[in-house]
Amino acid sequence: MSTNVLSRQPVMKSWLAENGSLAALVVLAIALSLLSGDFLTVTNLLNVGVQAAVTAILAFGATFVIITGGIDLSVGAVAALSAIVLAWTATGSGLPWPVATVIALVVGLACGLVNAALIAYGKLPPFIATLAMLGVARGLALVVSQGSPIAMPDAVSHLGDTIGGYLPVPVLVMALMGVITAVVLNRTYAGRAMYAIGGNEEAARLSGIKVNRQKLITYALSGAFAAVAGIVLASRLASAQPQAASGYELDAIAAVVIGGASLSGGKGRAFGTLVGALILAVLRNGLNLLSVSAFWQQVVIGVVIALAVLLDTLRRRGST
Amino acid sequence: MSDAREILRVEKLGKRFPGVVALDGVDFSLRAGEVHVLLGENGAGKSTLIKMLSGAYHPDMGRILVDGAPVEIRTASDAQRLGIATIYQEFNLVPQLTVGENLTLGRQPRRFGFIDTKRMHEQARELLERVGIDVDPRTRVSDLGIARMQMVEIAKALALNARVLIMDEPTAVLTTTEVQRLFTIVRQLRDKGVAIVFITHHLEEIAQIGDRVTVLRDGRSVEEVPATTSEEELVRLMVGRPIDQQYPREASSPGEPLLRVAGLTRAGVFSDVSFEVRAGEVVGLAGLVGAGRTEVARAVFGADSYDSGEVLMDGRRLPSGNVHAAMEAGLGLVPEDRKGQGLVLGADVAENLGLVTLRRTSRGGFVDRTGQRKAAGRVATQLGVRMSHLGQEVRTLSGGNQQKIVIGKWLLADARVLILDEPTRGIDVGAKVEIYQLINSLTASGHAVLMISSDLPEILGMSDRVLVMARGRLVGELDAAEATQDSVMALAVTEVEGARVH
C-alpha cells in the first residue's frame, strides 16, 4: 500500500474520461474537413481562433465562478462597459491610452467585486446579483456612450490586428489568458480554494478557508477577464459599441459546461473551457462554410450544447 | 421460528467497482418474521449488499431469489414491487412537505383531479398509528426530530406493503430511549411476519433485537451465527482477530491549560459555559442529544458566533465567529456531519487531506502541490486509510476511512487542541480502535482532545475528565475515576427535569 500510494489511475482511460470534449472537437474538425475543402486551411483556422477568442476569454473568467458553484451572467455587459470606458477616456477625454486601459480593467474588476459583495455579504443568489449587474453595466455603457459607438485609440486597436500579417493578436491574448487561468486554478491558493468552495462550501469554511474573501477574488477575476474580452472585441471592430457582446455570457457559460465543468461546482478546467469555446466557434464556422442559414445555426448549436452535456453525464454515470 | 418461510435468498453475490472489489461472494437468507442482523466493519460490503437489494446497484455475479424464484432488481421500483423497502441513514423524505404528503407521495388520494387532503391525512394517521407515534400528519417533516423522521420513514415503508424492511444503522442517531421505542416497533413488525434486515455497529443491540447474524468481512459472508453469540466472538468474526481492548486509553499527566472557555453564552442555545482543556488531556463532553454540545463546540471553534463570554488559546483571546483565527491559534474541529461539513466529497484524498494546510504551504499565493501530495501520502499511510490511490474520490471511501481523512487534515495542520464531535458515529469496531489509538498518540505528544460523544461507554472509556451538559448548561464535571454511566446520566437528565418543574 505504501509503495503505490502515490500512483495514479490507469493513464489512458482517465485521460479519455477527462477529455471527452477534446475528442468531440477532433471528430467535428475531421467531419468538417471532409465536408468542406475550405475548412482545413491556415486562414480559416486562424479565423476560427479569432472568432473563439472573445468567447474563450469570457469563458475563462466564468470558469472560476462556475467552479465555486456560482454563475456570472454579467460578463457580456461588463465587457461592453469596460471597452466603452476605455474608448471614452482615451478618445473622448484625451487620457493617454495606457491609463485608459488600466481604468477599463479596473472597471471590470470593480463590477466583479460588486457582484461578489452582493453574493458573499448580501447573501443574494449569484444568478440574481449578476443579472442585476448585467442590467446596470449594459445601462451604464449606453449612458456613457450616449448610445453611439466610440472610436478606439489606434494603439489599442492593434490588439485586433495580426503579427506579421498572419498571426492574429486576439488568438495570442486568448492563449495568454488560458495559461493564466490554468496556473491560477492549478497552482495558486485562490484556485484550489475555488474547487474546495464549489465542492463543499461548509467544509471549506470549517477548514479555515475565508470563503467570502475567496469569492471576492473569484468574481473580481471574472470581471477583469470580461474587461480584457471587451477590449479585444472593440479592437477588432476598431470601435467600442455599447451593445457589443450581447448574449455572450450564455456562450461563455456554454463553453465552460461543454468543457466538462459542473454547474453545481467543484469541477472544471481551463483546457476544457478552451475546447468548449473552440467547439462553438468551429461549429459556427463550419455551418457558415456549408451555407447553413443563420436561423438553423442557432438550432444546431442548441442541440450540440444539450448533447455535449448529456454525453458527459452519461459517461460519468457509466464510470461510477 | 426456524422453519418459517424463506422470503429472500442471496447466492454468491459479487460486485466490482473500478479498482475495488466491493462484494466477493455473499450468501445470505432471510425468513419471514425474523430480524436478521448484518454485521461487518465499514468497507466490508454491507452497504453494497443492501444497495443491490434495493435496486441502486446491479450485481456482477451471483443471484437474488425472492420466494424461491430468481429476480432482477434493476431499479427502486423493481424492489418496491417485490416488497423490499430500505431505510437509509440519510432519509428519503422531502423536508419541505408535510408528514401526510410524504407518506402518500406519488399516490395521494384524488378527487376530481385535486388532492383529497382529508383522505390523505386519514391514510397517514392510520399509518402513523401502526408505528405508534403521535404526530399530526399536517406537520412539516423539517420540524420533526430525527427519531420521528425515522418513524415516518418506517410508516412510509409500511404504506408500500413492504415484506422485507432493510434498516441501515437505524440506531446510530438515536438516544437510548428512542432506541428502545424503535425496538418495540421492530418487534411488532416482526411478529406480523415482516422480515427485517438490521444493520448496526452497536454489538449490545444484537442480542436485544436480532434472531440471526450474518457477518461480512472484506466483501464475503464469513459466517452465520445466532444472535445470542457473545460480543467477543462477534468482534473476532468481524475483524478476523480478537480485539484485546475496546478502549485503549493511556492517560498521560495533564500539563499547561491550552484552551480556556469562560462564560460562553448564546441566547436560547447555551449559557455560561466555562471549562478548560489541558495539554495531554482527553476531555469528554457528554449529554443528551440537543443539550447544546455541538453548538458550544462550533462556537469555540469560531464556526458560529456567540453573544458573550470568551475563548482563550494559550491565554490569548480568540475573536468570535472566526474559524481562521481559531485555526491559526491551534484549534481543530472534526464536525459531527462528516459528509456535509467535513469533506469535499467530489475531491480526491490528497486534496481533502491538504485542505487545512493549503494556506500554510502556499508561497506568494502559489501552492506546493508536490509537497502537499507527499505530506498527504504520509498521513494516509500513518492513518491506514484504505484506498486504491491518493487520487481516489473521497465519496467512494467507507465511513471509517472518510473519518480518518477528516482527522488527518488536522494532523497535517498539527492542531494542538482537537475538538472531535461524535468521532466514531457509524464507524465499525476496528476503525474505532484505530481512532482511539490516534487520540492516545495525540495526547502523548502534548496535544489535547475535546470529545463530544453520545456513546457513553466511549466517553467513560476514553476521557480523563467528563463534562456533562444539559439544556445548554454545563451541569457537572466528573473525574475519570468517579464517572460511571449512572452518574453521567443522572447529571444529564436532572437539570432537564428540574427545568420542567418551573
PDB file of N, CA and C in Angstrom, chain B residues 41-42 203 235 238-239 241-250 382-383 386 400 403-404 407 423-425 427-441 455 458 462:
ATOM      1  N   GLU B  41     -17.330  -4.623   9.434  1.00  0.00           N
ATOM      2  CA  GLU B  41     -16.658  -3.332   9.525  1.00  0.00           C
ATOM      3  C   GLU B  41     -17.064  -2.470   8.353  1.00  0.00           C
ATOM      4  N   ASN B  42     -16.768  -1.172   8.429  1.00  0.00           N
ATOM      5  CA  ASN B  42     -17.023  -0.319   7.274  1.00  0.00           C
ATOM      6  C   ASN B  42     -16.161  -0.814   6.130  1.00  0.00           C
ATOM      7  N   LEU B 203     -22.864  -3.583  19.213  1.00  0.00           N
ATOM      8  CA  LEU B 203     -22.947  -5.026  19.422  1.00  0.00           C
ATOM      9  C   LEU B 203     -23.982  -5.387  20.478  1.00  0.00           C
ATOM     10  N   VAL B 235     -16.989  -9.871  17.496  1.00  0.00           N
ATOM     11  CA  VAL B 235     -15.879  -8.992  17.107  1.00  0.00           C
ATOM     12  C   VAL B 235     -14.804  -9.799  16.402  1.00  0.00           C
ATOM     13  N   MET B 238     -15.822 -10.520  12.974  1.00  0.00           N
ATOM     14  CA  MET B 238     -15.924  -9.315  12.164  1.00  0.00           C
ATOM     15  C   MET B 238     -14.548  -8.822  11.708  1.00  0.00           C
ATOM     16  N   VAL B 239     -13.582  -8.803  12.621  1.00  0.00           N
ATOM     17  CA  VAL B 239     -12.269  -8.258  12.261  1.00  0.00           C
ATOM     18  C   VAL B 239     -11.282  -9.366  11.925  1.00  0.00           C
ATOM     19  N   ARG B 241      -9.721 -11.179  13.942  1.00  0.00           N
ATOM     20  CA  ARG B 241      -8.750 -11.365  15.022  1.00  0.00           C
ATOM     21  C   ARG B 241      -9.396 -10.808  16.282  1.00  0.00           C
ATOM     22  N   PRO B 242      -9.001 -11.274  17.461  1.00  0.00           N
ATOM     23  CA  PRO B 242      -9.617 -10.714  18.666  1.00  0.00           C
ATOM     24  C   PRO B 242      -9.110  -9.292  18.930  1.00  0.00           C
ATOM     25  N   ILE B 243      -9.980  -8.433  19.436  1.00  0.00           N
ATOM     26  CA  ILE B 243      -9.531  -7.101  19.843  1.00  0.00           C
ATOM     27  C   ILE B 243      -9.418  -7.108  21.357  1.00  0.00           C
ATOM     28  N   ASP B 244      -8.181  -6.899  21.855  1.00  0.00           N
ATOM     29  CA  ASP B 244      -7.947  -7.062  23.290  1.00  0.00           C
ATOM     30  C   ASP B 244      -8.716  -6.019  24.081  1.00  0.00           C
ATOM     31  N   GLN B 245      -8.659  -4.803  23.592  1.00  0.00           N
ATOM     32  CA  GLN B 245      -9.191  -3.746  24.422  1.00  0.00           C
ATOM     33  C   GLN B 245     -10.046  -2.840  23.576  1.00  0.00           C
ATOM     34  N   GLN B 246     -11.272  -2.612  24.019  1.00  0.00           N
ATOM     35  CA  GLN B 246     -12.136  -1.760  23.225  1.00  0.00           C
ATOM     36  C   GLN B 246     -11.760  -0.289  23.395  1.00  0.00           C
ATOM     37  N   TYR B 247     -11.368   0.088  24.600  1.00  0.00           N
ATOM     38  CA  TYR B 247     -10.981   1.486  24.860  1.00  0.00           C
ATOM     39  C   TYR B 247      -9.557   1.520  25.393  1.00  0.00           C
ATOM     40  N   PRO B 248      -8.604   1.642  24.498  1.00  0.00           N
ATOM     41  CA  PRO B 248      -7.204   1.531  24.923  1.00  0.00           C
ATOM     42  C   PRO B 248      -6.628   2.841  25.455  1.00  0.00           C
ATOM     43  N   ARG B 249      -7.369   3.552  26.304  1.00  0.00           N
ATOM     44  CA  ARG B 249      -6.875   4.853  26.761  1.00  0.00           C
ATOM     45  C   ARG B 249      -5.624   4.722  27.612  1.00  0.00           C
ATOM     46  N   GLU B 250      -4.585   5.462  27.217  1.00  0.00           N
ATOM     47  CA  GLU B 250      -3.389   5.545  28.049  1.00  0.00           C
ATOM     48  C   GLU B 250      -3.306   6.965  28.547  1.00  0.00           C
ATOM     49  N   GLN B 382       0.069   6.715   7.610  1.00  0.00           N
ATOM     50  CA  GLN B 382       0.085   6.714   9.071  1.00  0.00           C
ATOM     51  C   GLN B 382      -1.281   6.316   9.632  1.00  0.00           C
ATOM     52  N   LEU B 383      -2.353   6.822   8.997  1.00  0.00           N
ATOM     53  CA  LEU B 383      -3.697   6.550   9.492  1.00  0.00           C
ATOM     54  C   LEU B 383      -4.238   5.226   8.976  1.00  0.00           C
ATOM     55  N   ARG B 386      -7.732   3.060   3.922  1.00  0.00           N
ATOM     56  CA  ARG B 386      -7.859   2.042   2.886  1.00  0.00           C
ATOM     57  C   ARG B 386      -8.389   2.661   1.607  1.00  0.00           C
ATOM     58  N   GLY B 400     -15.549   4.894   7.862  1.00  0.00           N
ATOM     59  CA  GLY B 400     -14.396   4.938   8.756  1.00  0.00           C
ATOM     60  C   GLY B 400     -13.202   5.593   8.087  1.00  0.00           C
ATOM     61  N   GLN B 403     -13.713   9.306   7.834  1.00  0.00           N
ATOM     62  CA  GLN B 403     -13.454   9.983   9.103  1.00  0.00           C
ATOM     63  C   GLN B 403     -11.955  10.132   9.337  1.00  0.00           C
ATOM     64  N   LYS B 404     -11.184   9.117   8.958  1.00  0.00           N
ATOM     65  CA  LYS B 404      -9.734   9.217   9.126  1.00  0.00           C
ATOM     66  C   LYS B 404      -9.196  10.408   8.334  1.00  0.00           C
ATOM     67  N   ILE B 407      -9.942  13.673  10.172  1.00  0.00           N
ATOM     68  CA  ILE B 407      -8.989  13.840  11.276  1.00  0.00           C
ATOM     69  C   ILE B 407      -7.600  14.121  10.708  1.00  0.00           C
ATOM     70  N   PRO B 423     -16.865  11.371  17.019  1.00  0.00           N
ATOM     71  CA  PRO B 423     -15.847  10.912  16.079  1.00  0.00           C
ATOM     72  C   PRO B 423     -16.057   9.493  15.570  1.00  0.00           C
ATOM     73  N   THR B 424     -16.789   8.658  16.300  1.00  0.00           N
ATOM     74  CA  THR B 424     -16.901   7.256  15.872  1.00  0.00           C
ATOM     75  C   THR B 424     -18.322   6.874  15.472  1.00  0.00           C
ATOM     76  N   ARG B 425     -19.182   7.892  15.286  1.00  0.00           N
ATOM     77  CA  ARG B 425     -20.556   7.562  14.889  1.00  0.00           C
ATOM     78  C   ARG B 425     -20.567   6.866  13.531  1.00  0.00           C
ATOM     79  N   ILE B 427     -19.151   4.130  12.710  1.00  0.00           N
ATOM     80  CA  ILE B 427     -17.858   3.566  12.327  1.00  0.00           C
ATOM     81  C   ILE B 427     -17.704   2.214  12.992  1.00  0.00           C
ATOM     82  N   ASP B 428     -17.096   1.260  12.293  1.00  0.00           N
ATOM     83  CA  ASP B 428     -17.005  -0.090  12.822  1.00  0.00           C
ATOM     84  C   ASP B 428     -15.962  -0.199  13.929  1.00  0.00           C
ATOM     85  N   VAL B 429     -16.006  -1.334  14.627  1.00  0.00           N
ATOM     86  CA  VAL B 429     -15.153  -1.537  15.797  1.00  0.00           C
ATOM     87  C   VAL B 429     -13.674  -1.366  15.491  1.00  0.00           C
ATOM     88  N   GLY B 430     -13.225  -1.966  14.394  1.00  0.00           N
ATOM     89  CA  GLY B 430     -11.807  -1.894  14.069  1.00  0.00           C
ATOM     90  C   GLY B 430     -11.331  -0.464  13.888  1.00  0.00           C
ATOM     91  N   ALA B 431     -12.090   0.317  13.097  1.00  0.00           N
ATOM     92  CA  ALA B 431     -11.713   1.705  12.837  1.00  0.00           C
ATOM     93  C   ALA B 431     -11.830   2.543  14.102  1.00  0.00           C
ATOM     94  N   LYS B 432     -12.814   2.202  14.954  1.00  0.00           N
ATOM     95  CA  LYS B 432     -12.957   2.919  16.222  1.00  0.00           C
ATOM     96  C   LYS B 432     -11.675   2.829  17.027  1.00  0.00           C
ATOM     97  N   VAL B 433     -11.195   1.596  17.190  1.00  0.00           N
ATOM     98  CA  VAL B 433      -9.986   1.407  17.996  1.00  0.00           C
ATOM     99  C   VAL B 433      -8.818   2.169  17.380  1.00  0.00           C
ATOM    100  N   GLU B 434      -8.753   2.177  16.049  1.00  0.00           N
ATOM    101  CA  GLU B 434      -7.679   2.942  15.408  1.00  0.00           C
ATOM    102  C   GLU B 434      -7.782   4.422  15.756  1.00  0.00           C
ATOM    103  N   ILE B 435      -9.020   4.928  15.811  1.00  0.00           N
ATOM    104  CA  ILE B 435      -9.197   6.341  16.140  1.00  0.00           C
ATOM    105  C   ILE B 435      -8.834   6.592  17.609  1.00  0.00           C
ATOM    106  N   TYR B 436      -9.188   5.651  18.480  1.00  0.00           N
ATOM    107  CA  TYR B 436      -8.804   5.814  19.892  1.00  0.00           C
ATOM    108  C   TYR B 436      -7.288   5.828  20.036  1.00  0.00           C
ATOM    109  N   GLN B 437      -6.629   4.955  19.286  1.00  0.00           N
ATOM    110  CA  GLN B 437      -5.168   4.914  19.387  1.00  0.00           C
ATOM    111  C   GLN B 437      -4.549   6.217  18.893  1.00  0.00           C
ATOM    112  N   LEU B 438      -5.211   6.794  17.889  1.00  0.00           N
ATOM    113  CA  LEU B 438      -4.767   8.076  17.376  1.00  0.00           C
ATOM    114  C   LEU B 438      -4.892   9.151  18.456  1.00  0.00           C
ATOM    115  N   ILE B 439      -6.019   9.104  19.187  1.00  0.00           N
ATOM    116  CA  ILE B 439      -6.236  10.059  20.277  1.00  0.00           C
ATOM    117  C   ILE B 439      -5.116   9.893  21.306  1.00  0.00           C
ATOM    118  N   ASN B 440      -4.779   8.654  21.627  1.00  0.00           N
ATOM    119  CA  ASN B 440      -3.693   8.396  22.577  1.00  0.00           C
ATOM    120  C   ASN B 440      -2.384   9.006  22.118  1.00  0.00           C
ATOM    121  N   SER B 441      -2.064   8.806  20.823  1.00  0.00           N
ATOM    122  CA  SER B 441      -0.759   9.308  20.385  1.00  0.00           C
ATOM    123  C   SER B 441      -0.761  10.830  20.336  1.00  0.00           C
ATOM    124  N   ASP B 455     -22.119   8.186  22.853  1.00  0.00           N
ATOM    125  CA  ASP B 455     -21.844   6.810  23.209  1.00  0.00           C
ATOM    126  C   ASP B 455     -21.190   6.825  24.592  1.00  0.00           C
ATOM    127  N   GLU B 458     -18.002   4.949  25.426  1.00  0.00           N
ATOM    128  CA  GLU B 458     -16.849   5.577  24.778  1.00  0.00           C
ATOM    129  C   GLU B 458     -16.348   6.766  25.589  1.00  0.00           C
ATOM    130  N   MET B 462     -12.647   6.621  27.286  1.00  0.00           N
ATOM    131  CA  MET B 462     -11.555   7.385  26.678  1.00  0.00           C
ATOM    132  C   MET B 462     -11.213   8.698  27.376  1.00  0.00           C
TER     133      MET B 462
END
